[in-house]
Coordinates of C-alpha atoms (C1' of nucleotides) in Angstrom, one line a residue:
Chain J
M173 CA 132.5 109.9 97.5
P174 CA 132.5 106.1 97.3
Y175 CA 129.0 105.9 95.8
A176 CA 127.1 108.2 93.5
P177 CA 124.7 110.4 95.6
E178 CA 121.6 108.9 93.9
H179 CA 122.6 105.4 94.8
K180 CA 121.3 105.5 98.4
A181 CA 118.1 107.4 97.3
E182 CA 117.4 104.7 94.7
T183 CA 117.8 101.9 97.3
R184 CA 115.5 103.8 99.7
T185 CA 112.9 104.0 96.9
R186 CA 113.3 100.2 96.3
I187 CA 112.7 99.5 100.0
L188 CA 109.6 101.8 100.0
D189 CA 108.3 100.0 97.0
S190 CA 108.7 96.6 98.5
A191 CA 107.2 97.8 101.8
R192 CA 104.1 99.3 100.0
R193 CA 103.4 96.0 98.2
L194 CA 103.9 93.8 101.3
F195 CA 102.1 96.0 103.7
N196 CA 99.2 96.2 101.4
R197 CA 99.1 92.5 101.2
R198 CA 99.5 91.6 104.8
G199 CA 99.5 94.7 107.0
L200 CA 102.0 96.3 109.4
T201 CA 102.6 93.5 111.9
E202 CA 102.4 90.5 109.7
I203 CA 105.3 91.6 107.5
S204 CA 108.8 91.4 108.8
I205 CA 111.7 93.7 108.0
D206 CA 113.5 90.7 106.6
E207 CA 110.7 90.2 104.0
I208 CA 110.7 93.9 103.1
M209 CA 114.4 94.0 102.6
A210 CA 114.4 90.7 100.7
G211 CA 111.7 92.2 98.4
A212 CA 114.1 95.0 97.7
G213 CA 117.0 92.6 97.1
L214 CA 118.7 93.4 100.3
T215 CA 119.4 91.9 103.8
R216 CA 117.9 93.0 107.1
G217 CA 120.9 94.8 108.5
G218 CA 120.9 97.7 106.1
F219 CA 117.3 98.7 107.0
Y220 CA 118.3 101.0 109.9
S221 CA 120.5 103.2 107.8
H222 CA 117.5 104.2 105.7
F223 CA 114.7 104.4 108.3
N224 CA 114.5 104.9 112.1
N225 CA 112.1 102.0 112.6
K226 CA 109.3 100.0 111.2
E227 CA 106.6 102.5 112.1
D228 CA 108.4 105.3 110.3
L229 CA 108.7 103.1 107.2
Y230 CA 104.9 102.3 107.4
A231 CA 103.9 106.0 107.3
E232 CA 106.3 106.7 104.4
A233 CA 105.1 103.7 102.5
I234 CA 101.5 105.0 102.6
L235 CA 102.6 108.3 101.2
H236 CA 104.9 106.6 98.7
F237 CA 101.8 105.1 97.1
A238 CA 100.9 108.6 95.7
H239 CA 104.0 108.9 93.6
C240 CA 105.0 105.3 93.0
Q241 CA 106.5 104.4 89.6
P242 CA 105.4 102.5 87.7
A243 CA 101.8 103.2 88.7
P244 CA 99.7 100.0 89.2
A245 CA 97.8 98.9 86.2
W246 CA 94.4 99.8 87.6
Q247 CA 95.6 103.4 88.0
R248 CA 96.7 103.8 84.4
V249 CA 94.0 105.7 82.6
D250 CA 94.3 106.0 78.9
F251 CA 93.4 109.4 77.5
T252 CA 94.1 111.0 74.2
A253 CA 93.7 114.4 75.8
P254 CA 95.3 115.1 79.2
P255 CA 92.7 114.2 81.8
E256 CA 91.3 117.1 83.8
G257 CA 88.4 117.8 86.2
L258 CA 85.3 115.8 85.4
Q259 CA 87.0 113.5 82.9
L260 CA 89.8 112.6 85.3
A261 CA 87.4 112.2 88.3
R262 CA 85.1 109.8 86.3
A263 CA 88.1 107.8 85.1
V264 CA 89.6 107.6 88.6
M265 CA 86.3 106.4 90.1
A266 CA 85.8 103.7 87.4
S267 CA 89.3 102.3 87.8
Y268 CA 89.1 102.6 91.6
L269 CA 86.1 100.4 91.7
S270 CA 87.3 98.1 88.9
R271 CA 87.8 94.4 89.2
D272 CA 91.5 95.0 88.4
H273 CA 91.9 97.2 91.5
A274 CA 90.0 94.7 93.7
E275 CA 92.3 92.0 92.6
D276 CA 95.5 94.0 92.7
I277 CA 96.1 93.6 96.4
E278 CA 99.7 94.7 96.3
G279 CA 99.2 97.7 94.1
S280 CA 96.1 98.7 95.8
C281 CA 95.2 102.1 97.2
P282 CA 96.4 102.0 100.9
M283 CA 93.1 103.5 102.1
I284 CA 91.5 100.1 101.2
G285 CA 94.2 97.7 102.3
L286 CA 95.4 99.4 105.4
A287 CA 92.3 101.2 106.7
T288 CA 91.9 99.4 110.0
D289 CA 95.6 99.0 110.6
V290 CA 96.0 102.8 110.3
A291 CA 93.1 103.3 112.7
R292 CA 95.1 101.4 115.3
G293 CA 98.4 103.0 114.3
G294 CA 100.4 106.1 115.2
T295 CA 100.0 109.7 114.3
A296 CA 102.4 109.5 111.4
A297 CA 100.4 106.8 109.7
K298 CA 97.2 108.6 110.3
A299 CA 98.6 111.9 108.9
A300 CA 99.8 110.0 105.8
Y301 CA 96.4 108.4 105.4
R302 CA 94.6 111.7 105.6
Q303 CA 96.8 113.1 102.9
V304 CA 95.8 110.3 100.5
L305 CA 92.2 110.9 101.5
S306 CA 92.5 114.6 100.8
M307 CA 93.9 113.9 97.4
M308 CA 90.9 111.8 96.5
V309 CA 88.4 114.2 98.0
G310 CA 90.1 116.9 95.9
I311 CA 89.7 115.0 92.7
F312 CA 86.0 114.3 93.2
G313 CA 85.3 117.6 94.9
E314 CA 86.3 119.6 91.9
A315 CA 84.2 117.5 89.5
L316 CA 80.9 117.4 91.4
G317 CA 77.7 117.9 89.4
P318 CA 74.4 119.1 91.0
D319 CA 73.3 117.6 94.3
A320 CA 70.2 115.5 93.7
F321 CA 69.5 115.6 97.4
A322 CA 70.0 119.3 98.1
T323 CA 67.4 120.7 100.5
P324 CA 64.8 122.4 98.4
G325 CA 65.1 126.2 98.5
S326 CA 68.8 126.1 99.3
N327 CA 71.4 127.2 96.8
R328 CA 71.7 124.3 94.4
G329 CA 75.2 125.1 93.3
V330 CA 78.2 123.4 94.7
D331 CA 79.4 125.6 97.5
D332 CA 82.6 124.8 99.2
E333 CA 81.3 123.4 102.5
A334 CA 78.5 121.3 101.1
G335 CA 80.6 120.2 98.2
R336 CA 83.4 119.0 100.5
K337 CA 81.0 117.0 102.5
R338 CA 79.4 115.4 99.5
A339 CA 82.9 114.6 98.2
L340 CA 83.6 112.9 101.5
A341 CA 80.5 110.8 101.1
V342 CA 81.5 109.8 97.6
V343 CA 84.9 108.7 98.7
A344 CA 83.5 106.9 101.7
L345 CA 81.2 105.0 99.4
C346 CA 84.1 104.1 97.0
V347 CA 86.4 103.0 99.8
G348 CA 83.7 101.3 101.7
G349 CA 82.5 99.3 98.7
M350 CA 86.1 98.1 98.1
V351 CA 86.8 97.3 101.7
L352 CA 83.7 95.2 102.0
A353 CA 84.3 93.5 98.6
R354 CA 87.7 92.4 99.8
A355 CA 86.5 91.1 103.1
V356 CA 83.8 88.9 101.6
D357 CA 84.6 85.4 100.4
D358 CA 82.0 85.3 97.6
A359 CA 82.8 86.6 94.2
E360 CA 79.2 87.6 93.4
T361 CA 78.6 89.7 96.5
A362 CA 82.0 91.3 96.0
A363 CA 81.2 92.2 92.4
N364 CA 77.8 93.5 93.4
L365 CA 79.4 95.7 96.1
R366 CA 81.7 97.2 93.6
T367 CA 79.2 97.9 90.9
A368 CA 76.6 99.2 93.4
A369 CA 79.1 101.5 94.9
H370 CA 80.1 102.7 91.5
R371 CA 76.6 103.4 90.3
Y372 CA 75.5 105.3 93.4
A373 CA 78.8 107.1 94.0
A374 CA 78.6 108.4 90.4
A375 CA 75.0 109.4 91.0
L376 CA 75.9 111.1 94.3
A377 CA 78.6 113.0 92.6
G378 CA 76.0 114.4 90.3
W379 CA 77.3 112.8 87.1
G380 CA 73.9 111.4 86.0
A381 CA 72.4 108.2 87.1
T382 CA 71.5 106.6 83.8
D383 CA 74.9 105.3 83.0
A384 CA 75.0 101.7 82.2
I385 CA 77.2 100.7 85.1
Chain B
M102 CA 79.6 65.5 137.0
P103 CA 82.1 67.7 138.8
Y104 CA 80.8 71.0 137.3
A105 CA 77.4 72.1 136.3
P106 CA 77.0 71.7 132.5
E107 CA 76.5 75.5 132.0
H108 CA 79.8 76.2 133.7
K109 CA 82.0 75.6 130.7
A110 CA 79.6 77.3 128.3
E111 CA 79.7 80.4 130.5
T112 CA 83.4 80.5 130.5
R113 CA 83.5 80.1 126.8
T114 CA 81.2 83.1 126.4
R115 CA 83.4 85.1 128.7
I116 CA 86.4 84.3 126.5
L117 CA 84.5 85.2 123.4
D118 CA 83.4 88.5 124.9
S119 CA 87.0 89.3 125.9
A120 CA 88.2 88.4 122.4
R121 CA 85.6 90.5 120.7
R122 CA 86.6 93.5 122.7
L123 CA 90.3 93.0 122.3
F124 CA 90.3 92.0 118.6
N125 CA 88.2 95.1 117.9
R126 CA 90.7 97.3 119.5
R127 CA 93.9 95.8 118.1
G128 CA 93.2 93.2 115.6
L129 CA 94.0 89.5 115.3
T130 CA 97.8 89.5 115.4
E131 CA 98.4 92.3 117.9
I132 CA 96.4 90.6 120.6
S133 CA 97.9 87.6 122.5
I134 CA 96.0 84.6 123.8
D135 CA 97.4 85.6 127.2
E136 CA 95.6 89.0 127.0
I137 CA 92.3 87.5 125.9
M138 CA 92.3 84.9 128.7
A139 CA 93.4 87.5 131.2
G140 CA 90.4 89.7 130.0
A141 CA 88.2 86.7 130.8
G142 CA 89.8 86.3 134.2
L143 CA 91.7 83.1 133.2
T144 CA 95.2 82.0 132.4
R145 CA 96.5 80.9 129.0
G146 CA 96.6 77.2 129.5
G147 CA 92.8 76.7 129.5
F148 CA 92.3 78.3 126.1
Y149 CA 92.8 75.1 124.1
S150 CA 90.1 73.2 125.9
H151 CA 87.6 75.8 124.5
F152 CA 89.0 76.5 121.0
N153 CA 91.1 74.7 118.5
N154 CA 93.4 77.7 117.9
K155 CA 93.5 81.5 117.6
E156 CA 92.0 81.7 114.1
D157 CA 89.0 79.7 115.1
L158 CA 88.4 82.0 118.0
Y159 CA 88.7 85.0 115.7
A160 CA 85.9 83.8 113.4
E161 CA 83.6 82.9 116.4
A162 CA 84.3 86.3 118.0
I163 CA 83.1 88.1 114.9
L164 CA 79.8 86.1 114.9
H165 CA 79.5 86.5 118.7
F166 CA 79.1 90.3 118.1
A167 CA 75.7 89.7 116.7
H168 CA 74.3 88.2 119.9
C169 CA 76.6 89.7 122.6
Q170 CA 75.1 90.7 125.9
P171 CA 74.9 93.3 127.1
A172 CA 74.7 95.1 123.8
P173 CA 77.1 98.0 123.4
A174 CA 75.6 101.4 124.3
W175 CA 75.6 102.7 120.8
Q176 CA 73.4 99.7 119.8
R177 CA 70.8 100.3 122.4
V178 CA 67.9 102.0 120.7
D179 CA 65.2 103.3 122.8
F180 CA 61.7 102.7 121.5
T181 CA 58.3 102.9 123.1
A182 CA 56.9 100.6 120.5
P183 CA 58.9 97.6 119.4
P184 CA 61.0 98.7 116.4
E185 CA 60.2 97.2 113.0
G186 CA 61.1 97.8 109.4
L187 CA 61.7 101.4 108.6
Q188 CA 61.7 102.6 112.2
L189 CA 64.3 100.0 113.1
A190 CA 66.4 100.7 110.0
R191 CA 66.5 104.4 110.6
A192 CA 67.5 104.0 114.2
V193 CA 70.2 101.4 113.4
M194 CA 71.7 103.8 110.8
A195 CA 71.7 106.7 113.2
S196 CA 73.4 104.8 116.0
Y197 CA 75.7 103.1 113.6
L198 CA 77.0 106.5 112.4
S199 CA 76.9 108.1 115.8
R200 CA 79.8 109.6 117.7
D201 CA 79.2 107.0 120.4
H202 CA 79.9 104.2 117.9
A203 CA 82.9 105.9 116.5
E204 CA 84.4 106.2 120.0
D205 CA 83.4 102.8 121.2
I206 CA 86.2 100.9 119.7
E207 CA 85.8 97.8 121.8
G208 CA 82.1 97.5 121.4
S209 CA 82.2 98.4 117.7
C210 CA 80.7 96.6 114.8
P211 CA 83.4 94.2 113.6
M212 CA 82.8 95.2 110.0
I213 CA 84.5 98.5 110.9
G214 CA 87.2 97.5 113.2
L215 CA 88.3 94.3 111.5
A216 CA 87.6 94.9 107.8
T217 CA 91.1 94.7 106.5
D218 CA 92.2 92.0 108.9
V219 CA 89.4 89.8 107.6
A220 CA 90.3 90.6 104.0
R221 CA 93.7 88.9 104.8
G222 CA 92.2 86.2 107.0
G223 CA 90.9 82.7 106.4
T224 CA 87.6 81.5 105.1
A225 CA 86.0 81.1 108.5
A226 CA 86.6 84.8 109.3
K227 CA 85.3 85.8 105.9
A228 CA 82.2 83.7 106.2
A229 CA 81.5 85.3 109.6
Y230 CA 82.0 88.7 108.2
R231 CA 79.6 88.0 105.3
Q232 CA 77.0 86.9 107.8
V233 CA 77.2 90.2 109.7
L234 CA 77.1 92.1 106.4
S235 CA 74.0 90.1 105.4
M236 CA 72.3 91.1 108.6
M237 CA 72.8 94.7 108.0
V238 CA 71.8 94.5 104.3
G239 CA 68.6 92.8 105.4
I240 CA 67.7 95.5 107.9
F241 CA 68.2 98.3 105.3
G242 CA 66.9 96.3 102.3
E243 CA 63.5 95.8 103.9
A244 CA 63.1 99.5 104.7
L245 CA 64.1 101.1 101.4
G246 CA 62.1 103.9 100.0
P247 CA 62.0 105.0 96.4
D248 CA 65.2 105.1 94.4
A249 CA 66.0 108.7 93.5
F250 CA 68.4 107.5 90.9
A251 CA 66.2 104.9 89.2
T252 CA 66.7 104.9 85.5
P253 CA 63.7 106.8 84.0
G254 CA 61.2 104.5 82.5
S255 CA 62.1 101.6 84.6
N256 CA 60.0 100.2 87.3
R257 CA 60.3 102.6 90.1
G258 CA 59.4 100.2 92.8
V259 CA 61.9 98.3 94.9
D260 CA 62.3 95.0 93.1
D261 CA 64.5 92.4 94.8
E262 CA 67.6 92.6 92.7
A263 CA 67.9 96.4 92.5
G264 CA 66.9 96.7 96.1
R265 CA 69.6 94.4 97.3
K266 CA 72.2 96.3 95.3
R267 CA 71.0 99.6 96.7
A268 CA 71.1 98.2 100.2
L269 CA 74.7 97.1 99.6
A270 CA 75.6 100.6 98.6
V271 CA 73.9 102.0 101.7
V272 CA 75.9 99.6 103.9
A273 CA 79.1 100.4 102.0
L274 CA 78.6 104.1 102.6
C275 CA 77.9 103.5 106.4
V276 CA 80.8 101.2 106.9
G277 CA 83.1 103.2 104.6
G278 CA 82.3 106.5 106.5
M279 CA 83.1 104.9 109.8
V280 CA 86.3 103.2 108.6
L281 CA 87.6 106.4 107.2
A282 CA 86.6 108.4 110.3
R283 CA 88.5 106.0 112.5
A284 CA 91.6 106.1 110.3
V285 CA 91.9 109.9 110.3
D286 CA 93.6 111.8 113.1
D287 CA 91.5 114.9 112.9
A288 CA 88.2 115.2 114.8
E289 CA 86.6 117.6 112.4
T290 CA 87.2 115.5 109.3
A291 CA 86.1 112.4 111.2
A292 CA 82.8 114.1 112.2
N293 CA 82.2 115.3 108.7
L294 CA 82.7 111.8 107.3
R295 CA 80.1 110.4 109.7
T296 CA 77.5 113.1 109.2
A297 CA 78.0 113.2 105.4
A298 CA 77.8 109.4 105.3
H299 CA 74.6 109.5 107.4
R300 CA 73.0 112.2 105.3
Y301 CA 73.6 110.6 101.9
A302 CA 73.1 107.0 103.1
A303 CA 69.6 108.0 104.4
A304 CA 68.9 109.8 101.1
L305 CA 70.1 106.8 99.1
A306 CA 67.8 104.6 101.1
G307 CA 65.0 106.7 100.0
W308 CA 64.1 108.1 103.4
G309 CA 63.9 111.7 102.3
A310 CA 66.8 114.0 102.0
T311 CA 65.5 117.0 104.0
D312 CA 66.4 115.6 107.4
A313 CA 68.4 117.9 109.5
I314 CA 71.4 115.6 109.9
Chain F
dT154 C1' 73.8 64.0 157.0
dG155 C1' 78.7 63.4 156.3
dT156 C1' 82.8 61.8 153.9
dA157 C1' 85.8 59.8 150.2
dC158 C1' 86.2 60.0 145.6
dA159 C1' 86.3 60.6 140.4
dT160 C1' 86.1 64.1 137.2
dC161 C1' 87.7 67.7 134.4
dA162 C1' 88.1 73.0 134.2
dG163 C1' 91.8 75.6 134.8
dT164 C1' 97.1 76.3 135.9
dG165 C1' 101.7 77.7 134.8
dA166 C1' 106.2 76.1 133.4
dA167 C1' 108.3 74.8 129.3
dC168 C1' 109.3 74.5 124.2
dG169 C1' 110.5 76.2 119.7
dC170 C1' 110.2 79.9 116.9
dG171 C1' 110.5 84.3 114.6
dC172 C1' 110.6 89.0 115.3
dG173 C1' 112.8 94.1 115.8
dT174 C1' 116.9 95.9 116.6
dT175 C1' 122.1 96.3 117.2
dC176 C1' 126.8 96.2 115.8
dA177 C1' 131.4 94.8 114.3
dC178 C1' 132.6 93.8 109.9
dT179 C1' 133.1 93.5 104.5
dG180 C1' 133.8 94.9 100.1
dA181 C1' 132.3 97.8 96.0
dT182 C1' 133.1 102.3 94.7
dG183 C1' 134.9 107.1 93.2
dT184 C1' 139.0 109.9 94.1
dA185 C1' 143.7 111.5 94.8
dC186 C1' 148.1 111.0 93.4
Chain K
dT270 C1' 146.7 105.8 82.7
dG271 C1' 147.2 103.0 86.8
dT272 C1' 147.2 102.1 91.7
dA273 C1' 146.4 102.7 96.7
dC274 C1' 143.2 104.4 99.6
dA275 C1' 139.2 106.3 102.4
dT276 C1' 134.4 105.9 102.5
dC277 C1' 130.1 104.1 103.7
dA278 C1' 126.2 101.0 101.7
dG279 C1' 125.2 96.7 102.8
dT280 C1' 126.0 92.1 105.5
dG281 C1' 124.8 88.6 108.8
dA282 C1' 125.5 86.8 113.5
dA283 C1' 123.8 87.8 117.8
dC284 C1' 120.6 89.6 121.5
dG285 C1' 116.5 89.8 124.1
dC286 C1' 111.8 89.2 123.9
dG287 C1' 107.1 87.7 123.5
dC288 C1' 104.3 84.7 121.1
dG289 C1' 101.3 80.2 120.0
dT290 C1' 101.0 75.9 121.7
dT291 C1' 101.7 71.7 124.7
dC292 C1' 101.4 69.1 128.8
dA293 C1' 101.8 67.2 133.4
dC294 C1' 99.6 68.8 137.3
dT295 C1' 96.2 71.0 140.8
dG296 C1' 92.1 71.7 143.1
dA297 C1' 87.1 72.9 143.1
dT298 C1' 83.1 70.5 142.4
dG299 C1' 78.9 67.2 142.3
dT300 C1' 78.0 62.4 143.4
dA301 C1' 77.9 57.8 145.5
dC302 C1' 77.7 55.5 149.5

DNA sequence: TGTACATCAGTGAACGCGCGTTCACTGATGTAC
DNA sequence: TGTACATCAGTGAACGCGCGTTCACTGATGTAC
């Protein structure tokens, strides 16, 4: 037993962390394995004793985002009571659409930074992406208020099917707002995209529209 | 005058068309100049007498989308009367979020297929991207109905500033829905993303929420 | 009208470079005695 | 406790490949005579 059993696991985590940051910044093909390994304080040769190939690492890095430690600053939500349901969902939305998140390219949610890369990628990456999407849909789906646009006469409560679709729309608005804000080279338009997405995503979620957002 | 003056312009357009299609499918870095030129029926050497470099072509290809001929199938809207204002905006939204558009990767709107690439790209690409965004915001912005979420007591009409922000949110929802639909490897989730985005984007635009979408 | 010619759009071989991946090796480590 | 050793995490040179870009050349074209 030349090394403690946790040793290799820790190195692997370090590689995943470096990969997550670098992929977020420049995507799958623009980042070399050399750079990822250097980011983890290693050299290129060791890579293949941790991962089969670059594509595999990519999918794992997307999933790694969900449990990365320490969490990026924009993710840290300060609560006195443990956050649950509505409180958690509102805090997540606010930090998701915050300026901090828009500027924290490396620590960003991979749904924003890697969206079109994943669309062109393999099944493993897409599966990982869907898992992150499900997580976010789950958070918002459980916290939905009344649907302002419910068809008159229909059940106005949040039934599962309609609620899931509305949560999808809320997530699409959050992610879309951030994706556009990042792709635009004009700070004012970017800020407007974020705040408009926030205002209407919160309204769509049924959390009241009179917030000063 | 060895060649007719239109000759070179036509070749240039053919290269831009090939580039638009290929970039949409696989992004800036995954496509080689060889492939783009082959797609235009040419060989690599001629490229640099039309464009300074690959990055320049990239920005021009994004803009080229706006005036490409023939327009992709999903863009063709059949009207008996010439489309204007509300009618145009509703048709654009419907075709933008259609299955045809989701599946037409090559003929897609570059805001969907190239979003994260542009976010990492140069200023020329970002400027081109913003121009396409403005076009779409303009179409929706001019056709907005009443804001269901307007703060009570405020002017319920569509003033310029509030209207522009709402139009930004509508576009963010449309683009976000399509971006997520493309990145997910599950036809049902993808279809739900599109239809949910369509339903709530139309509602947000103030076009009535009781549509059977 | 027919022919020689100047032009320049397009060709394709070549260059330098960096990448993903492989592999024989090194050396830090925990263990057995 | 101290030392020799087996293990294997990590190293770095090497390989083959394809890319962006350059450049000397070719050959199709419209024009001048």
